[in-house]
Protein backbone atom coordinates (compact mmCIF):
# COMPACT_ATOMS: atom_id res chain seq x y z
CA UNK A 1 0.00 0.00 0.00
CA UNK A 2 2.99 2.31 0.26
CA UNK A 3 2.49 3.10 3.96
CA UNK A 4 5.57 3.09 6.09
CA UNK A 5 4.54 1.00 9.05
CA UNK A 6 2.35 -2.03 9.58
CA UNK A 7 0.50 0.09 12.15
CA UNK A 8 -1.02 2.01 9.25
CA UNK A 9 -2.36 -1.12 7.54
CA UNK A 10 -6.15 -1.46 7.61
CA UNK A 11 -6.71 -5.04 8.73
CA UNK A 12 -9.76 -7.21 8.12
CA UNK A 13 -10.47 -6.92 11.85
CA UNK A 14 -10.31 -3.09 11.64
CA UNK A 15 -12.90 -3.13 8.86
CA UNK A 16 -15.32 -5.30 10.86
CA UNK A 17 -14.96 -3.02 13.86
CA UNK A 18 -15.21 0.35 12.10
CA UNK A 19 -18.16 -0.76 9.96
CA UNK A 20 -20.10 -1.68 13.13
CA UNK A 21 -19.27 1.76 14.53
CA UNK A 22 -20.53 3.46 11.35
CA UNK A 23 -23.67 1.30 11.42
CA UNK A 24 -24.40 2.44 14.98
CA UNK A 25 -23.70 6.08 14.05
CA UNK A 26 -26.25 6.19 11.21
CA UNK A 27 -28.71 8.38 13.12
CA UNK A 28 -30.45 9.64 9.98
CA UNK A 29 -31.47 6.24 8.65
CA UNK A 30 -35.13 5.34 8.12
CA UNK A 31 -37.00 3.91 11.08
CA UNK A 32 -39.05 0.75 10.48
CA UNK A 33 -42.27 2.76 10.10
CA UNK A 34 -40.72 5.17 7.56
CA UNK A 35 -40.67 2.68 4.67
CA UNK A 36 -42.89 -0.13 3.45
CA UNK A 37 -41.61 -2.17 0.52
CA UNK A 38 -43.32 -4.86 -1.51
CA UNK A 39 -40.57 -7.11 -2.93
CA UNK A 40 -43.03 -9.56 -4.57
CA UNK A 41 -41.28 -12.00 -6.93
CA UNK A 42 -37.89 -13.48 -6.04
CA UNK A 43 -35.96 -14.31 -9.22
CA UNK A 44 -33.63 -17.30 -9.43
CA UNK A 45 -30.10 -16.73 -10.81
CA UNK A 46 -31.12 -17.90 -14.29
CA UNK A 47 -34.11 -15.52 -14.38
CA UNK A 48 -32.35 -12.22 -13.63
CA UNK A 49 -31.33 -11.68 -17.25
CA UNK A 50 -34.64 -12.35 -18.98
CA UNK A 51 -36.11 -8.84 -18.62
CA UNK A 52 -39.51 -10.06 -17.52
CA UNK A 53 -41.67 -7.98 -15.18
CA UNK A 54 -42.83 -10.51 -12.59
CA UNK A 55 -44.00 -7.95 -10.02
CA UNK A 56 -47.14 -6.04 -11.02
CA UNK A 57 -46.90 -3.54 -8.15
CA UNK A 58 -44.24 -0.92 -7.36
CA UNK A 59 -41.43 -1.87 -4.96
CA UNK A 60 -42.18 1.05 -2.63
CA UNK A 61 -45.60 1.01 -0.98
CA UNK A 62 -44.73 3.93 1.28
CA UNK A 63 -41.83 6.21 2.12
CA UNK A 64 -42.07 8.91 4.78
CA UNK A 65 -40.82 11.83 2.71
CA UNK A 66 -40.12 13.87 5.83
CA UNK A 67 -36.80 11.99 5.76
CA UNK A 68 -35.91 13.97 2.64
CA UNK A 69 -35.95 17.25 4.51
CA UNK A 70 -33.01 16.17 6.70
CA UNK A 71 -29.96 18.18 5.52
CA UNK A 72 -27.94 15.24 4.17
CA UNK A 73 -30.94 13.87 2.24
CA UNK A 74 -31.99 17.27 0.89
CA UNK A 75 -28.46 18.11 -0.30
CA UNK A 76 -28.08 14.59 -1.79
CA UNK A 77 -31.36 14.79 -3.73
CA UNK A 78 -30.30 18.16 -5.23
CA UNK A 79 -27.34 16.40 -6.87
CA UNK A 80 -29.39 13.74 -8.65
CA UNK A 81 -30.60 15.92 -11.52
CA UNK A 82 -27.12 17.23 -12.36
CA UNK A 83 -26.22 14.44 -14.78
CA UNK A 84 -26.68 13.33 -18.37
CA UNK A 85 -27.29 9.63 -17.95
CA UNK A 86 -25.96 8.65 -21.39
CA UNK A 87 -22.24 7.92 -21.39
CA UNK A 88 -20.50 9.74 -24.21
CA UNK A 89 -22.40 12.97 -23.42
CA UNK A 90 -20.14 15.62 -21.93
CA UNK A 91 -21.14 16.71 -18.41
CA UNK A 92 -21.56 20.49 -18.20
CA UNK A 93 -20.84 21.35 -14.57
CA UNK A 94 -22.31 24.71 -13.60
CA UNK A 95 -21.23 26.93 -10.71
CA UNK A 96 -24.50 26.05 -8.97
CA UNK A 97 -23.79 22.32 -9.33
CA UNK A 98 -20.33 22.80 -7.84
CA UNK A 99 -21.97 24.60 -4.92
CA UNK A 100 -24.39 21.68 -4.53
CA UNK A 101 -21.45 19.25 -4.37
CA UNK A 102 -19.75 21.36 -1.71
CA UNK A 103 -22.97 21.67 0.23
CA UNK A 104 -23.55 17.90 0.23
CA UNK A 105 -19.98 17.24 1.39
CA UNK A 106 -20.31 19.89 4.10
CA UNK A 107 -23.56 18.36 5.37
CA UNK A 108 -22.26 14.78 5.46
CA UNK A 109 -19.10 15.90 7.25
CA UNK A 110 -21.26 17.33 10.06
CA UNK A 111 -22.58 13.84 10.88
CA UNK A 112 -21.16 11.63 13.60
CA UNK A 113 -20.83 8.84 11.03
CA UNK A 114 -18.46 10.75 8.72
CA UNK A 115 -16.55 12.18 11.69
CA UNK A 116 -15.97 8.61 12.90
CA UNK A 117 -14.81 7.59 9.42
CA UNK A 118 -12.39 10.51 9.26
CA UNK A 119 -11.05 9.73 12.76
CA UNK A 120 -10.39 6.13 11.68
CA UNK A 121 -8.61 7.13 8.44
CA UNK A 122 -6.66 9.84 10.26
CA UNK A 123 -5.46 7.28 12.82
CA UNK A 124 -4.32 5.11 9.90
CA UNK A 125 -2.33 8.02 8.43
CA UNK A 126 -4.45 8.32 5.30
CA UNK A 127 -5.33 11.98 5.92
CA UNK A 128 -3.69 14.69 8.00
CA UNK A 129 -6.77 16.90 8.40
CA UNK A 130 -10.49 16.99 7.80
CA UNK A 131 -9.90 19.59 5.06
CA UNK A 132 -7.57 17.20 3.24
CA UNK A 133 -10.16 14.41 3.56
CA UNK A 134 -12.92 16.69 2.23
CA UNK A 135 -10.83 17.78 -0.76
CA UNK A 136 -10.04 14.16 -1.59
CA UNK A 137 -13.69 13.08 -1.27
CA UNK A 138 -14.60 15.79 -3.77
CA UNK A 139 -12.05 14.54 -6.31
CA UNK A 140 -12.56 10.79 -5.89
CA UNK A 141 -16.37 11.04 -6.08
CA UNK A 142 -17.10 14.10 -8.23
CA UNK A 143 -13.99 14.39 -10.43
CA UNK A 144 -14.94 13.80 -14.08
CA UNK A 145 -13.48 11.18 -16.41
CA UNK A 146 -14.45 9.61 -19.72
CA UNK A 147 -16.37 6.34 -20.10
CA UNK A 148 -17.00 7.25 -23.74
CA UNK A 149 -14.74 8.62 -26.44
CA UNK A 150 -12.80 11.21 -24.50
CA UNK A 151 -15.72 13.34 -23.27
CA UNK A 152 -15.73 14.13 -19.55
CA UNK A 153 -18.97 12.21 -19.21
CA UNK A 154 -18.85 10.39 -15.89
CA UNK A 155 -17.95 10.44 -12.21
CA UNK A 156 -18.09 7.96 -9.36
CA UNK A 157 -21.00 9.79 -7.78
CA UNK A 158 -23.02 9.87 -11.00
CA UNK A 159 -22.40 6.20 -11.71
CA UNK A 160 -23.10 4.82 -8.23
CA UNK A 161 -25.89 7.06 -6.97
CA UNK A 162 -27.60 8.58 -10.01
CA UNK A 163 -27.09 5.85 -12.61
CA UNK A 164 -25.99 5.86 -16.23
CA UNK A 165 -26.99 4.21 -19.46
CA UNK A 166 -24.24 2.57 -21.49
CA UNK A 167 -24.68 0.40 -24.59
CA UNK A 168 -28.42 0.21 -24.01
CA UNK A 169 -28.17 -1.02 -20.42
CA UNK A 170 -28.43 0.64 -17.01
CA UNK A 171 -25.01 0.97 -15.46
CA UNK A 172 -24.44 1.73 -11.77
CA UNK A 173 -27.63 3.09 -10.11
CA UNK A 174 -27.32 1.60 -6.61
CA UNK A 175 -29.32 4.06 -4.54
CA UNK A 176 -32.74 3.53 -2.96
CA UNK A 177 -33.70 7.23 -2.80
CA UNK A 178 -33.03 7.68 -6.52
CA UNK A 179 -35.01 4.50 -7.23
CA UNK A 180 -37.97 5.58 -5.10
CA UNK A 181 -38.16 9.06 -6.65
CA UNK A 182 -38.01 7.71 -10.22
CA UNK A 183 -40.48 4.91 -9.48
CA UNK A 184 -42.89 7.49 -8.09
CA UNK A 185 -42.53 9.49 -11.34
CA UNK A 186 -43.20 6.37 -13.38
CA UNK A 187 -39.84 6.17 -15.13
CA UNK A 188 -38.57 3.15 -13.17
CA UNK A 189 -40.43 -0.16 -13.31
CA UNK A 190 -39.56 -2.77 -10.66
CA UNK A 191 -39.42 -6.35 -12.06
CA UNK A 192 -38.19 -8.65 -9.26
CA UNK A 193 -35.50 -9.14 -6.63
CA UNK A 194 -32.90 -11.89 -6.38
CA UNK A 195 -31.48 -11.22 -2.93
CA UNK A 196 -32.81 -9.83 0.32
CA UNK A 197 -30.48 -9.14 3.24
CA UNK A 198 -30.87 -10.66 6.71
CA UNK A 199 -31.61 -7.35 8.45
CA UNK A 200 -35.05 -6.91 9.97
CA UNK A 201 -34.59 -3.16 10.23
CA UNK A 202 -32.92 -0.48 8.10
CA UNK A 203 -30.54 -0.32 6.40
CA UNK A 204 -31.51 -3.53 4.62
CA UNK A 205 -30.04 -4.77 1.32
CA UNK A 206 -31.87 -5.81 -1.82
CA UNK A 207 -30.62 -7.09 -5.18
CA UNK A 208 -33.17 -6.03 -7.77
CA UNK A 209 -34.15 -6.19 -11.43
CA UNK A 210 -35.77 -3.14 -13.02
CA UNK A 211 -36.11 -1.06 -16.12
CA UNK A 212 -35.45 2.69 -16.37
CA UNK A 213 -37.31 4.23 -19.32
CA UNK A 214 -36.94 0.87 -21.07
CA UNK A 215 -33.25 0.32 -20.23
CA UNK A 216 -32.69 -2.81 -18.15
CA UNK A 217 -30.67 -3.45 -14.98
CA UNK A 218 -30.05 -7.13 -14.37
CA UNK A 219 -28.88 -6.94 -10.76
CA UNK A 220 -28.88 -3.56 -9.04
CA UNK A 221 -27.89 -4.10 -5.44
CA UNK A 222 -28.83 -1.36 -3.02
CA UNK A 223 -29.06 -0.49 0.64
CA UNK A 224 -32.68 0.28 1.54
CA UNK A 225 -33.42 2.94 4.15
CA UNK A 226 -29.85 4.01 4.85
CA UNK A 227 -28.90 7.67 5.00
CA UNK A 228 -26.86 9.14 2.13
CA UNK A 229 -23.88 9.53 4.49
CA UNK A 230 -24.00 5.84 5.41
CA UNK A 231 -23.61 4.65 1.82
CA UNK A 232 -21.17 7.42 0.96
CA UNK A 233 -19.08 6.59 4.05
CA UNK A 234 -19.04 2.80 3.63
CA UNK A 235 -18.19 2.99 -0.07
CA UNK A 236 -15.41 5.50 0.67
CA UNK A 237 -14.01 3.30 3.44
CA UNK A 238 -13.92 0.27 1.14
CA UNK A 239 -12.47 2.20 -1.79
CA UNK A 240 -9.62 3.46 0.38
CA UNK A 241 -9.03 0.17 2.23
CA UNK A 242 -9.72 -2.48 -0.46
CA UNK A 243 -9.86 -0.90 -3.93
CA UNK A 244 -10.68 -3.47 -6.60
CA UNK A 245 -11.36 -6.21 -4.06
CA UNK A 246 -14.19 -7.46 -1.90
CA UNK A 247 -14.30 -5.46 1.34
CA UNK A 248 -15.77 -7.51 4.19
CA UNK A 249 -17.80 -5.61 6.76
CA UNK A 250 -20.10 -6.29 9.69
CA UNK A 251 -23.42 -4.46 10.13
CA UNK A 252 -25.50 -5.20 13.19
CA UNK A 253 -23.72 -8.53 13.60
CA UNK A 254 -24.31 -9.66 10.00
CA UNK A 255 -21.56 -9.88 7.43
CA UNK A 256 -21.74 -7.93 4.21
CA UNK A 257 -19.26 -7.20 1.43
CA UNK A 258 -18.79 -4.18 -0.77
CA UNK A 259 -16.99 -4.27 -4.11
CA UNK A 260 -15.30 -1.14 -5.39
CA UNK A 261 -13.28 -0.53 -8.53
CA UNK A 262 -10.91 2.34 -9.25
CA UNK A 263 -11.01 4.10 -12.61
CA UNK A 264 -7.77 3.04 -14.28
CA UNK A 265 -7.54 5.31 -17.33
CA UNK A 266 -6.97 8.68 -15.65
CA UNK A 267 -5.84 9.95 -12.27
CA UNK A 268 -5.86 13.12 -10.16
CA UNK A 269 -3.41 14.70 -7.75
CA UNK A 270 -0.34 12.57 -7.25
CA UNK A 271 -1.54 9.54 -9.23
CA UNK A 272 -4.71 9.05 -7.13
CA UNK A 273 -7.59 7.09 -8.58
CA UNK A 274 -11.20 8.12 -9.07
CA UNK A 275 -14.02 5.78 -8.05
CA UNK A 276 -15.32 3.80 -11.03
CA UNK A 277 -17.99 1.98 -9.06
CA UNK A 278 -19.02 0.74 -5.61
CA UNK A 279 -21.82 -1.63 -4.72
CA UNK A 280 -22.96 -4.22 -2.22
CA UNK A 281 -22.25 -7.85 -2.97
CA UNK A 282 -24.43 -10.34 -1.20
CA UNK A 283 -21.79 -12.50 0.47
Coordinates of C-alpha atoms in Angstrom, one line a residue:
X1 CA 0.0 0.0 0.0
X2 CA 3.0 2.3 0.3
X3 CA 2.5 3.1 4.0
X4 CA 5.6 3.1 6.1
X5 CA 4.5 1.0 9.1
X6 CA 2.3 -2.0 9.6
X7 CA 0.5 0.1 12.2
X8 CA -1.0 2.0 9.3
X9 CA -2.4 -1.1 7.5
X10 CA -6.1 -1.5 7.6
X11 CA -6.7 -5.0 8.7
X12 CA -9.8 -7.2 8.1
X13 CA -10.5 -6.9 11.8
X14 CA -10.3 -3.1 11.6
X15 CA -12.9 -3.1 8.9
X16 CA -15.3 -5.3 10.9
X17 CA -15.0 -3.0 13.9
X18 CA -15.2 0.4 12.1
X19 CA -18.2 -0.8 10.0
X20 CA -20.1 -1.7 13.1
X21 CA -19.3 1.8 14.5
X22 CA -20.5 3.5 11.4
X23 CA -23.7 1.3 11.4
X24 CA -24.4 2.4 15.0
X25 CA -23.7 6.1 14.0
X26 CA -26.3 6.2 11.2
X27 CA -28.7 8.4 13.1
X28 CA -30.4 9.6 10.0
X29 CA -31.5 6.2 8.6
X30 CA -35.1 5.3 8.1
X31 CA -37.0 3.9 11.1
X32 CA -39.0 0.7 10.5
X33 CA -42.3 2.8 10.1
X34 CA -40.7 5.2 7.6
X35 CA -40.7 2.7 4.7
X36 CA -42.9 -0.1 3.5
X37 CA -41.6 -2.2 0.5
X38 CA -43.3 -4.9 -1.5
X39 CA -40.6 -7.1 -2.9
X40 CA -43.0 -9.6 -4.6
X41 CA -41.3 -12.0 -6.9
X42 CA -37.9 -13.5 -6.0
X43 CA -36.0 -14.3 -9.2
X44 CA -33.6 -17.3 -9.4
X45 CA -30.1 -16.7 -10.8
X46 CA -31.1 -17.9 -14.3
X47 CA -34.1 -15.5 -14.4
X48 CA -32.4 -12.2 -13.6
X49 CA -31.3 -11.7 -17.3
X50 CA -34.6 -12.3 -19.0
X51 CA -36.1 -8.8 -18.6
X52 CA -39.5 -10.1 -17.5
X53 CA -41.7 -8.0 -15.2
X54 CA -42.8 -10.5 -12.6
X55 CA -44.0 -7.9 -10.0
X56 CA -47.1 -6.0 -11.0
X57 CA -46.9 -3.5 -8.2
X58 CA -44.2 -0.9 -7.4
X59 CA -41.4 -1.9 -5.0
X60 CA -42.2 1.0 -2.6
X61 CA -45.6 1.0 -1.0
X62 CA -44.7 3.9 1.3
X63 CA -41.8 6.2 2.1
X64 CA -42.1 8.9 4.8
X65 CA -40.8 11.8 2.7
X66 CA -40.1 13.9 5.8
X67 CA -36.8 12.0 5.8
X68 CA -35.9 14.0 2.6
X69 CA -35.9 17.3 4.5
X70 CA -33.0 16.2 6.7
X71 CA -30.0 18.2 5.5
X72 CA -27.9 15.2 4.2
X73 CA -30.9 13.9 2.2
X74 CA -32.0 17.3 0.9
X75 CA -28.5 18.1 -0.3
X76 CA -28.1 14.6 -1.8
X77 CA -31.4 14.8 -3.7
X78 CA -30.3 18.2 -5.2
X79 CA -27.3 16.4 -6.9
X80 CA -29.4 13.7 -8.6
X81 CA -30.6 15.9 -11.5
X82 CA -27.1 17.2 -12.4
X83 CA -26.2 14.4 -14.8
X84 CA -26.7 13.3 -18.4
X85 CA -27.3 9.6 -17.9
X86 CA -26.0 8.6 -21.4
X87 CA -22.2 7.9 -21.4
X88 CA -20.5 9.7 -24.2
X89 CA -22.4 13.0 -23.4
X90 CA -20.1 15.6 -21.9
X91 CA -21.1 16.7 -18.4
X92 CA -21.6 20.5 -18.2
X93 CA -20.8 21.3 -14.6
X94 CA -22.3 24.7 -13.6
X95 CA -21.2 26.9 -10.7
X96 CA -24.5 26.1 -9.0
X97 CA -23.8 22.3 -9.3
X98 CA -20.3 22.8 -7.8
X99 CA -22.0 24.6 -4.9
X100 CA -24.4 21.7 -4.5
X101 CA -21.4 19.3 -4.4
X102 CA -19.7 21.4 -1.7
X103 CA -23.0 21.7 0.2
X104 CA -23.5 17.9 0.2
X105 CA -20.0 17.2 1.4
X106 CA -20.3 19.9 4.1
X107 CA -23.6 18.4 5.4
X108 CA -22.3 14.8 5.5
X109 CA -19.1 15.9 7.2
X110 CA -21.3 17.3 10.1
X111 CA -22.6 13.8 10.9
X112 CA -21.2 11.6 13.6
X113 CA -20.8 8.8 11.0
X114 CA -18.5 10.8 8.7
X115 CA -16.6 12.2 11.7
X116 CA -16.0 8.6 12.9
X117 CA -14.8 7.6 9.4
X118 CA -12.4 10.5 9.3
X119 CA -11.0 9.7 12.8
X120 CA -10.4 6.1 11.7
X121 CA -8.6 7.1 8.4
X122 CA -6.7 9.8 10.3
X123 CA -5.5 7.3 12.8
X124 CA -4.3 5.1 9.9
X125 CA -2.3 8.0 8.4
X126 CA -4.5 8.3 5.3
X127 CA -5.3 12.0 5.9
X128 CA -3.7 14.7 8.0
X129 CA -6.8 16.9 8.4
X130 CA -10.5 17.0 7.8
X131 CA -9.9 19.6 5.1
X132 CA -7.6 17.2 3.2
X133 CA -10.2 14.4 3.6
X134 CA -12.9 16.7 2.2
X135 CA -10.8 17.8 -0.8
X136 CA -10.0 14.2 -1.6
X137 CA -13.7 13.1 -1.3
X138 CA -14.6 15.8 -3.8
X139 CA -12.0 14.5 -6.3
X140 CA -12.6 10.8 -5.9
X141 CA -16.4 11.0 -6.1
X142 CA -17.1 14.1 -8.2
X143 CA -14.0 14.4 -10.4
X144 CA -14.9 13.8 -14.1
X145 CA -13.5 11.2 -16.4
X146 CA -14.4 9.6 -19.7
X147 CA -16.4 6.3 -20.1
X148 CA -17.0 7.3 -23.7
X149 CA -14.7 8.6 -26.4
X150 CA -12.8 11.2 -24.5
X151 CA -15.7 13.3 -23.3
X152 CA -15.7 14.1 -19.6
X153 CA -19.0 12.2 -19.2
X154 CA -18.9 10.4 -15.9
X155 CA -18.0 10.4 -12.2
X156 CA -18.1 8.0 -9.4
X157 CA -21.0 9.8 -7.8
X158 CA -23.0 9.9 -11.0
X159 CA -22.4 6.2 -11.7
X160 CA -23.1 4.8 -8.2
X161 CA -25.9 7.1 -7.0
X162 CA -27.6 8.6 -10.0
X163 CA -27.1 5.9 -12.6
X164 CA -26.0 5.9 -16.2
X165 CA -27.0 4.2 -19.5
X166 CA -24.2 2.6 -21.5
X167 CA -24.7 0.4 -24.6
X168 CA -28.4 0.2 -24.0
X169 CA -28.2 -1.0 -20.4
X170 CA -28.4 0.6 -17.0
X171 CA -25.0 1.0 -15.5
X172 CA -24.4 1.7 -11.8
X173 CA -27.6 3.1 -10.1
X174 CA -27.3 1.6 -6.6
X175 CA -29.3 4.1 -4.5
X176 CA -32.7 3.5 -3.0
X177 CA -33.7 7.2 -2.8
X178 CA -33.0 7.7 -6.5
X179 CA -35.0 4.5 -7.2
X180 CA -38.0 5.6 -5.1
X181 CA -38.2 9.1 -6.6
X182 CA -38.0 7.7 -10.2
X183 CA -40.5 4.9 -9.5
X184 CA -42.9 7.5 -8.1
X185 CA -42.5 9.5 -11.3
X186 CA -43.2 6.4 -13.4
X187 CA -39.8 6.2 -15.1
X188 CA -38.6 3.2 -13.2
X189 CA -40.4 -0.2 -13.3
X190 CA -39.6 -2.8 -10.7
X191 CA -39.4 -6.4 -12.1
X192 CA -38.2 -8.6 -9.3
X193 CA -35.5 -9.1 -6.6
X194 CA -32.9 -11.9 -6.4
X195 CA -31.5 -11.2 -2.9
X196 CA -32.8 -9.8 0.3
X197 CA -30.5 -9.1 3.2
X198 CA -30.9 -10.7 6.7
X199 CA -31.6 -7.4 8.5
X200 CA -35.1 -6.9 10.0
X201 CA -34.6 -3.2 10.2
X202 CA -32.9 -0.5 8.1
X203 CA -30.5 -0.3 6.4
X204 CA -31.5 -3.5 4.6
X205 CA -30.0 -4.8 1.3
X206 CA -31.9 -5.8 -1.8
X207 CA -30.6 -7.1 -5.2
X208 CA -33.2 -6.0 -7.8
X209 CA -34.1 -6.2 -11.4
X210 CA -35.8 -3.1 -13.0
X211 CA -36.1 -1.1 -16.1
X212 CA -35.5 2.7 -16.4
X213 CA -37.3 4.2 -19.3
X214 CA -36.9 0.9 -21.1
X215 CA -33.3 0.3 -20.2
X216 CA -32.7 -2.8 -18.1
X217 CA -30.7 -3.5 -15.0
X218 CA -30.0 -7.1 -14.4
X219 CA -28.9 -6.9 -10.8
X220 CA -28.9 -3.6 -9.0
X221 CA -27.9 -4.1 -5.4
X222 CA -28.8 -1.4 -3.0
X223 CA -29.1 -0.5 0.6
X224 CA -32.7 0.3 1.5
X225 CA -33.4 2.9 4.2
X226 CA -29.8 4.0 4.8
X227 CA -28.9 7.7 5.0
X228 CA -26.9 9.1 2.1
X229 CA -23.9 9.5 4.5
X230 CA -24.0 5.8 5.4
X231 CA -23.6 4.7 1.8
X232 CA -21.2 7.4 1.0
X233 CA -19.1 6.6 4.0
X234 CA -19.0 2.8 3.6
X235 CA -18.2 3.0 -0.1
X236 CA -15.4 5.5 0.7
X237 CA -14.0 3.3 3.4
X238 CA -13.9 0.3 1.1
X239 CA -12.5 2.2 -1.8
X240 CA -9.6 3.5 0.4
X241 CA -9.0 0.2 2.2
X242 CA -9.7 -2.5 -0.5
X243 CA -9.9 -0.9 -3.9
X244 CA -10.7 -3.5 -6.6
X245 CA -11.4 -6.2 -4.1
X246 CA -14.2 -7.5 -1.9
X247 CA -14.3 -5.5 1.3
X248 CA -15.8 -7.5 4.2
X249 CA -17.8 -5.6 6.8
X250 CA -20.1 -6.3 9.7
X251 CA -23.4 -4.5 10.1
X252 CA -25.5 -5.2 13.2
X253 CA -23.7 -8.5 13.6
X254 CA -24.3 -9.7 10.0
X255 CA -21.6 -9.9 7.4
X256 CA -21.7 -7.9 4.2
X257 CA -19.3 -7.2 1.4
X258 CA -18.8 -4.2 -0.8
X259 CA -17.0 -4.3 -4.1
X260 CA -15.3 -1.1 -5.4
X261 CA -13.3 -0.5 -8.5
X262 CA -10.9 2.3 -9.3
X263 CA -11.0 4.1 -12.6
X264 CA -7.8 3.0 -14.3
X265 CA -7.5 5.3 -17.3
X266 CA -7.0 8.7 -15.7
X267 CA -5.8 10.0 -12.3
X268 CA -5.9 13.1 -10.2
X269 CA -3.4 14.7 -7.7
X270 CA -0.3 12.6 -7.2
X271 CA -1.5 9.5 -9.2
X272 CA -4.7 9.0 -7.1
X273 CA -7.6 7.1 -8.6
X274 CA -11.2 8.1 -9.1
X275 CA -14.0 5.8 -8.1
X276 CA -15.3 3.8 -11.0
X277 CA -18.0 2.0 -9.1
X278 CA -19.0 0.7 -5.6
X279 CA -21.8 -1.6 -4.7
X280 CA -23.0 -4.2 -2.2
X281 CA -22.2 -7.9 -3.0
X282 CA -24.4 -10.3 -1.2
X283 CA -21.8 -12.5 0.5

